[in-house]
Short mmCIF file of C-alpha atoms in Angstrom, two decimals:
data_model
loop_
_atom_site.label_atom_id
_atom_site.label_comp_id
_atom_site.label_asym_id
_atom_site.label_seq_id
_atom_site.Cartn_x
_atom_site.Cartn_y
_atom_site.Cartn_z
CA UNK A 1 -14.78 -13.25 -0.95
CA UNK A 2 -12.83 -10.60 -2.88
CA UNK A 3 -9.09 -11.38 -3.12
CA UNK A 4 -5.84 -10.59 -5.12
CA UNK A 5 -3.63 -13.37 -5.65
CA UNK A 6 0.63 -13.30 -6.88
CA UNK A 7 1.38 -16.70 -7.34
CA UNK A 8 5.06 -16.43 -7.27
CA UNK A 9 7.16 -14.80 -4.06
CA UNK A 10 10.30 -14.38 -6.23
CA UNK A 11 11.02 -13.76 -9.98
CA UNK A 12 14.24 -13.74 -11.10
CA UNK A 13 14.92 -11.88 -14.73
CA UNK A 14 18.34 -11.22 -16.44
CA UNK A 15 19.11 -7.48 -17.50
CA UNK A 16 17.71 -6.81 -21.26
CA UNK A 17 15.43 -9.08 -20.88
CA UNK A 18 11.40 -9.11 -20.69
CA UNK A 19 9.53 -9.25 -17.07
CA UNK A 20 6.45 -10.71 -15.83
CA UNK A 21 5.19 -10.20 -12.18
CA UNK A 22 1.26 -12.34 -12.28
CA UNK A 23 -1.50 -11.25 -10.34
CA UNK A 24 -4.50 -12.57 -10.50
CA UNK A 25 -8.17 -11.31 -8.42
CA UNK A 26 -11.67 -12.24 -7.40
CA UNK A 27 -14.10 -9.67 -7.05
CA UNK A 28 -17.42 -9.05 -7.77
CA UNK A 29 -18.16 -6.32 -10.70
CA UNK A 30 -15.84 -4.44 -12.17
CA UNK A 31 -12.41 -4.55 -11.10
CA UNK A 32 -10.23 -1.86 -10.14
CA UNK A 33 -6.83 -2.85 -10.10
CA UNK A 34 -3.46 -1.25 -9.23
CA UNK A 35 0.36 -2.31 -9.25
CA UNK A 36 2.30 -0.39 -6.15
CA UNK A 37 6.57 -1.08 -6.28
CA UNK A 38 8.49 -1.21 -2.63
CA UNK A 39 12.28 -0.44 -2.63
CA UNK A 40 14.31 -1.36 0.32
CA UNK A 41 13.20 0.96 3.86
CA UNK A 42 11.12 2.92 0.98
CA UNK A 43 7.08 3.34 0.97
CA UNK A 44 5.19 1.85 -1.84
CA UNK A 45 5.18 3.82 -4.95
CA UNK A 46 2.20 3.71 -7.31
CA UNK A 47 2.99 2.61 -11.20
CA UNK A 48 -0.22 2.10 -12.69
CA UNK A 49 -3.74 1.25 -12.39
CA UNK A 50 -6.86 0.16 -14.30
CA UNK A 51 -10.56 1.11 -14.27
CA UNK A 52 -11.88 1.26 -17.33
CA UNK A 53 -11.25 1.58 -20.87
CA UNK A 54 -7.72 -0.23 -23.05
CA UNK A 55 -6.96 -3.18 -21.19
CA UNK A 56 -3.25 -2.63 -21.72
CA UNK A 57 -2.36 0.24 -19.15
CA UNK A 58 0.65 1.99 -19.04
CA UNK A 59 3.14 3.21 -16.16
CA UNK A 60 5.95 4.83 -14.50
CA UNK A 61 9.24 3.47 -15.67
CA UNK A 62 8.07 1.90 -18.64
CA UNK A 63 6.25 -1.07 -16.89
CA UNK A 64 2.75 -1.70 -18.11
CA UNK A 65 -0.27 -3.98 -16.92
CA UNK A 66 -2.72 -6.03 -19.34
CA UNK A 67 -6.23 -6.47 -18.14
CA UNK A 68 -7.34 -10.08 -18.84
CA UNK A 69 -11.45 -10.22 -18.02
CA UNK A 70 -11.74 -13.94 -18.96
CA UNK A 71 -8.53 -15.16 -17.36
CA UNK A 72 -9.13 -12.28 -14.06
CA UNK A 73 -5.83 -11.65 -14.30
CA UNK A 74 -3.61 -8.00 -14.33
CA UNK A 75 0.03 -8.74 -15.09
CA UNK A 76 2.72 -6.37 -14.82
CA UNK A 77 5.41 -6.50 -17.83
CA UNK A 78 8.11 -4.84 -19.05
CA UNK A 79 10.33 -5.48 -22.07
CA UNK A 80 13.49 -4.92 -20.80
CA UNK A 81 14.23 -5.18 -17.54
CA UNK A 82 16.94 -2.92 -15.49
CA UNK A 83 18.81 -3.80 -12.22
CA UNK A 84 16.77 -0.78 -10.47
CA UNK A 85 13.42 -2.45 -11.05
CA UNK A 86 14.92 -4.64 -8.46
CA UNK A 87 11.90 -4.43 -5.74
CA UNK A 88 9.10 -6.04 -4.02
CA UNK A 89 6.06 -5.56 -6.04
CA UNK A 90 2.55 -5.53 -4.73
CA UNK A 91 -1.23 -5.98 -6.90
CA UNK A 92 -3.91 -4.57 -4.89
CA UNK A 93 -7.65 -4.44 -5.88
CA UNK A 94 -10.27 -2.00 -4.81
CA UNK A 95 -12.88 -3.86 -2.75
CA UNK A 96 -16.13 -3.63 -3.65
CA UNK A 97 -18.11 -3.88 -0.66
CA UNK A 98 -16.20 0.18 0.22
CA UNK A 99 -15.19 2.64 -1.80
CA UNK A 100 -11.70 2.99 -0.28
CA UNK A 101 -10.12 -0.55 0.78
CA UNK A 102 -7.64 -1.64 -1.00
CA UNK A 103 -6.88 -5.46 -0.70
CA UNK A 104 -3.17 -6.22 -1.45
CA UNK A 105 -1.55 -9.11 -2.77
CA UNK A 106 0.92 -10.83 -1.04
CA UNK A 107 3.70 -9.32 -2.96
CA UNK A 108 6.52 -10.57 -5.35
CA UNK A 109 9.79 -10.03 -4.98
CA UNK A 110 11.54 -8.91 -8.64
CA UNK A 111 15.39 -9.69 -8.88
CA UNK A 112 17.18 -8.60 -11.69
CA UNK A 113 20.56 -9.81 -12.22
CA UNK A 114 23.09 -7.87 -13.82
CA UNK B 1 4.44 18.49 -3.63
CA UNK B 2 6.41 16.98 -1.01
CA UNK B 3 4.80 13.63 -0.96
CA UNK B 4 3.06 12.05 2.10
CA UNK B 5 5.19 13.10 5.19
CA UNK B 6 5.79 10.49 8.00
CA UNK B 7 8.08 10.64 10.83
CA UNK B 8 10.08 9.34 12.68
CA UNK B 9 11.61 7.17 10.11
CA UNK B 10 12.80 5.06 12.86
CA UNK B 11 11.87 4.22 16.19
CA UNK B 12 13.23 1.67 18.90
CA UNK B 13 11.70 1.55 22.36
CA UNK B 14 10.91 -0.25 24.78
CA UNK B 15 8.31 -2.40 26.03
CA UNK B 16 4.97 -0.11 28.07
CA UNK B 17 6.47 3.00 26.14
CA UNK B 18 3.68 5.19 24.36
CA UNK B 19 4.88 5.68 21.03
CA UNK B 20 3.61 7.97 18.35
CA UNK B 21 3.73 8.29 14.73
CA UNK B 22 3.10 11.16 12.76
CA UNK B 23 1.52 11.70 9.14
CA UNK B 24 0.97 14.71 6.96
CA UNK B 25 -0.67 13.95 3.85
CA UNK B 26 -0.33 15.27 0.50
CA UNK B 27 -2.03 18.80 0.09
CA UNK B 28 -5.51 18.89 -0.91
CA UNK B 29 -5.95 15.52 -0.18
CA UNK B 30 -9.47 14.62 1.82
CA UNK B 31 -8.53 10.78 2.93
CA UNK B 32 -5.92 9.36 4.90
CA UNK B 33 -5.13 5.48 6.11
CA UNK B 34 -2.88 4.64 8.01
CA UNK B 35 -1.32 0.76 7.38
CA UNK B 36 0.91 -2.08 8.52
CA UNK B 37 3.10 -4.22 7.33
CA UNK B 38 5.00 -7.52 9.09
CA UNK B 39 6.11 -10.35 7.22
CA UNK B 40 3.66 -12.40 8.63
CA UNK B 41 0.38 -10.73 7.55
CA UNK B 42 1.45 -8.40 4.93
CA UNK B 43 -0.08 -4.79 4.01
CA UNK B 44 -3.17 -4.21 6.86
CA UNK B 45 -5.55 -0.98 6.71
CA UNK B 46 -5.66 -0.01 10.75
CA UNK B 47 -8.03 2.76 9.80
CA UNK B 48 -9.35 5.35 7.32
CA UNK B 49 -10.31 9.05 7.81
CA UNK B 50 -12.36 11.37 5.13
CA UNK B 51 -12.29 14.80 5.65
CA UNK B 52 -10.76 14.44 9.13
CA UNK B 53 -13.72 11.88 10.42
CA UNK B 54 -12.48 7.98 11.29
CA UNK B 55 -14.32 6.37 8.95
CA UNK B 56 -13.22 2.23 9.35
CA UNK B 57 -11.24 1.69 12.03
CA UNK B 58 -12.31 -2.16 12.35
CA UNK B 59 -8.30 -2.67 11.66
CA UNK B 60 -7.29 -1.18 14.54
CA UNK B 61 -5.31 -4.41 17.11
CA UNK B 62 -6.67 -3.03 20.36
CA UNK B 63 -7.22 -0.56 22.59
CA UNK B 64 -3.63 0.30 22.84
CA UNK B 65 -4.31 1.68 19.13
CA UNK B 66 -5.72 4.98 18.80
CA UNK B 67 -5.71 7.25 16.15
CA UNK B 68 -6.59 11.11 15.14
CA UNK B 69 -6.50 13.47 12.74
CA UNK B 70 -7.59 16.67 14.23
CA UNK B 71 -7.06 18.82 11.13
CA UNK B 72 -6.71 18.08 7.50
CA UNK B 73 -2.65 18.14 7.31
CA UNK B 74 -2.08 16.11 10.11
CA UNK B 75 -2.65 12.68 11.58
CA UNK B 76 -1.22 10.66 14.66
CA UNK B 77 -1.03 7.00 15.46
CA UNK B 78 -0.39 6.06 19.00
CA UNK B 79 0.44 2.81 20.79
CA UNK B 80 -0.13 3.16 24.32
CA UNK B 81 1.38 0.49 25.64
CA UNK B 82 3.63 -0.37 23.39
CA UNK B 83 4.45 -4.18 22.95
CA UNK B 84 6.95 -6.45 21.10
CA UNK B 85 4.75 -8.13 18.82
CA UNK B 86 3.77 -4.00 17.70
CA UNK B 87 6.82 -3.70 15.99
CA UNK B 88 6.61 -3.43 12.04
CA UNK B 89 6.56 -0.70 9.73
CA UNK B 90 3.44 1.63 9.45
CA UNK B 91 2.46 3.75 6.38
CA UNK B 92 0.46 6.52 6.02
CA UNK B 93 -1.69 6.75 2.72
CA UNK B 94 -3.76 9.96 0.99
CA UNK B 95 -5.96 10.08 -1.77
CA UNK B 96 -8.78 12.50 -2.60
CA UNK B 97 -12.22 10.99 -2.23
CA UNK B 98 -15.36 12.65 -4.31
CA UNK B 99 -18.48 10.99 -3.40
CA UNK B 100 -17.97 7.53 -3.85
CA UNK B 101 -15.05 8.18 -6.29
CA UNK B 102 -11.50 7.77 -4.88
CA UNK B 103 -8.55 8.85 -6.51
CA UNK B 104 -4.93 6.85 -6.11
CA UNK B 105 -3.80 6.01 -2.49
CA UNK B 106 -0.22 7.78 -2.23
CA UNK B 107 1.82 6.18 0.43
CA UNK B 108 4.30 7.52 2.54
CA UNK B 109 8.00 6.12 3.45
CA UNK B 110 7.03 4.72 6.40
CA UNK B 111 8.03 4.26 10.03
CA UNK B 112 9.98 1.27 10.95
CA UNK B 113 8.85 0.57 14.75
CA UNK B 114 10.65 -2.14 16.97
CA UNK B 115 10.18 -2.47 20.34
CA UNK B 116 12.39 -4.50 22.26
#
């Protein structure tokens, strides 16, 4: 079965200093991946996503995501972290079987402390 | 562009109530979900339109669910009855869809539904 996993429901980061939200996915194929961020009473806003090509992708507000092929795993970093990124984040993967369901993680909550 | 448009932002009512959200997705934009989220079971696709047509709607609860999209800037979501354990918050998504090639799902802010 095709799934998207975040280990952790709550990281907790000082101001200045690197981030790590883990996300890890079983699928079948190639994997599509994505990285959504939820503000408080906001939608989810897209940062990034991979599906092909350099397995370090690039994003909105300087966060980034490393494709891992042996390790199935798309991590979202960033190298210094601000009190804004405060936010639930979500992985998602694009599920094979369809060419338009997205299957989202279970989301981890990013606190940055001032 | 103005983003995916949902309203209301809010809505409280009560229990039997029909309630109805409303979605206009992002210009030029041929695919539209609507989803929901609860603590309990996270982000859920209810259903999926492509050029106006329900596609997958095997996320829909229940009959009480219905949905339409009876032109290409607008789509509804209705709850008729309306019950407690309905109350969440509901997105509306749009991406443009070539063949089997989808682009980015762009959500919208979302309505927060309780009903009491």
């Amino acid at each position: 079965a095709q799934s998207v996993a975040q280990p952790e429901d709550q990281v907790n980061v000082a101001e200045g200093n690197p981030l790590t939200v883990k996300c890890t996915y079983s699928v079948s194929g190639n994997p599509y991946l994505f990285w959504y961020v939820q503000y408080p009473n906001r939608g989810l806003q897209f940062l990034l996503k991979y599906i092909t090509g350099d397995n370090l992708v690039k994003g909105s507000y300087g966060f980034e995501a490393e494709f891992n092929k042996s390790q199935t795993s798309f991590h979202l970093k960033k190298p210094s972290a601000l009190v804004s990124d405060s936010a639930l984040y979500f992985c998602a993967v694009r599920d094979m079987d369809s060419s338009y369901k997205l299957i989202f993680g279970s989301g981890t909550r990013l606190l940055v402390r001032p | 562009d103005a983003g995916v448009i949902q309203s209301p932002r809010h809505e409280v009512t009560e229990m039997g109530q029909e309630v109805t959200l409303r979605c206009k997705p992002i210009s030029g934009h041929n695919s539209l979900f609507w989803y929901r989220q609860t603590m309990m079971r996270g982000l859920e696709l209810l259903i999926y339109f492509n050029n106006n047509v329900p596609i997958d709607d095997s996320g829909m609860p229940e009959d009480r669910f219905s949905a339409k999209m009876p032109n290409a800037s607008f789509s509804t979501l209705k709850i008729q009855p309306s019950e407690p354990r309905d109350s969440a918050v509901y997105f509306c998504a749009s991406s443009f869809t070539s063949g089997r090639r989808q682009e980015t799902q762009y959500f919208g802010p979302g309505t927060r539904l309780l009903v009491l």
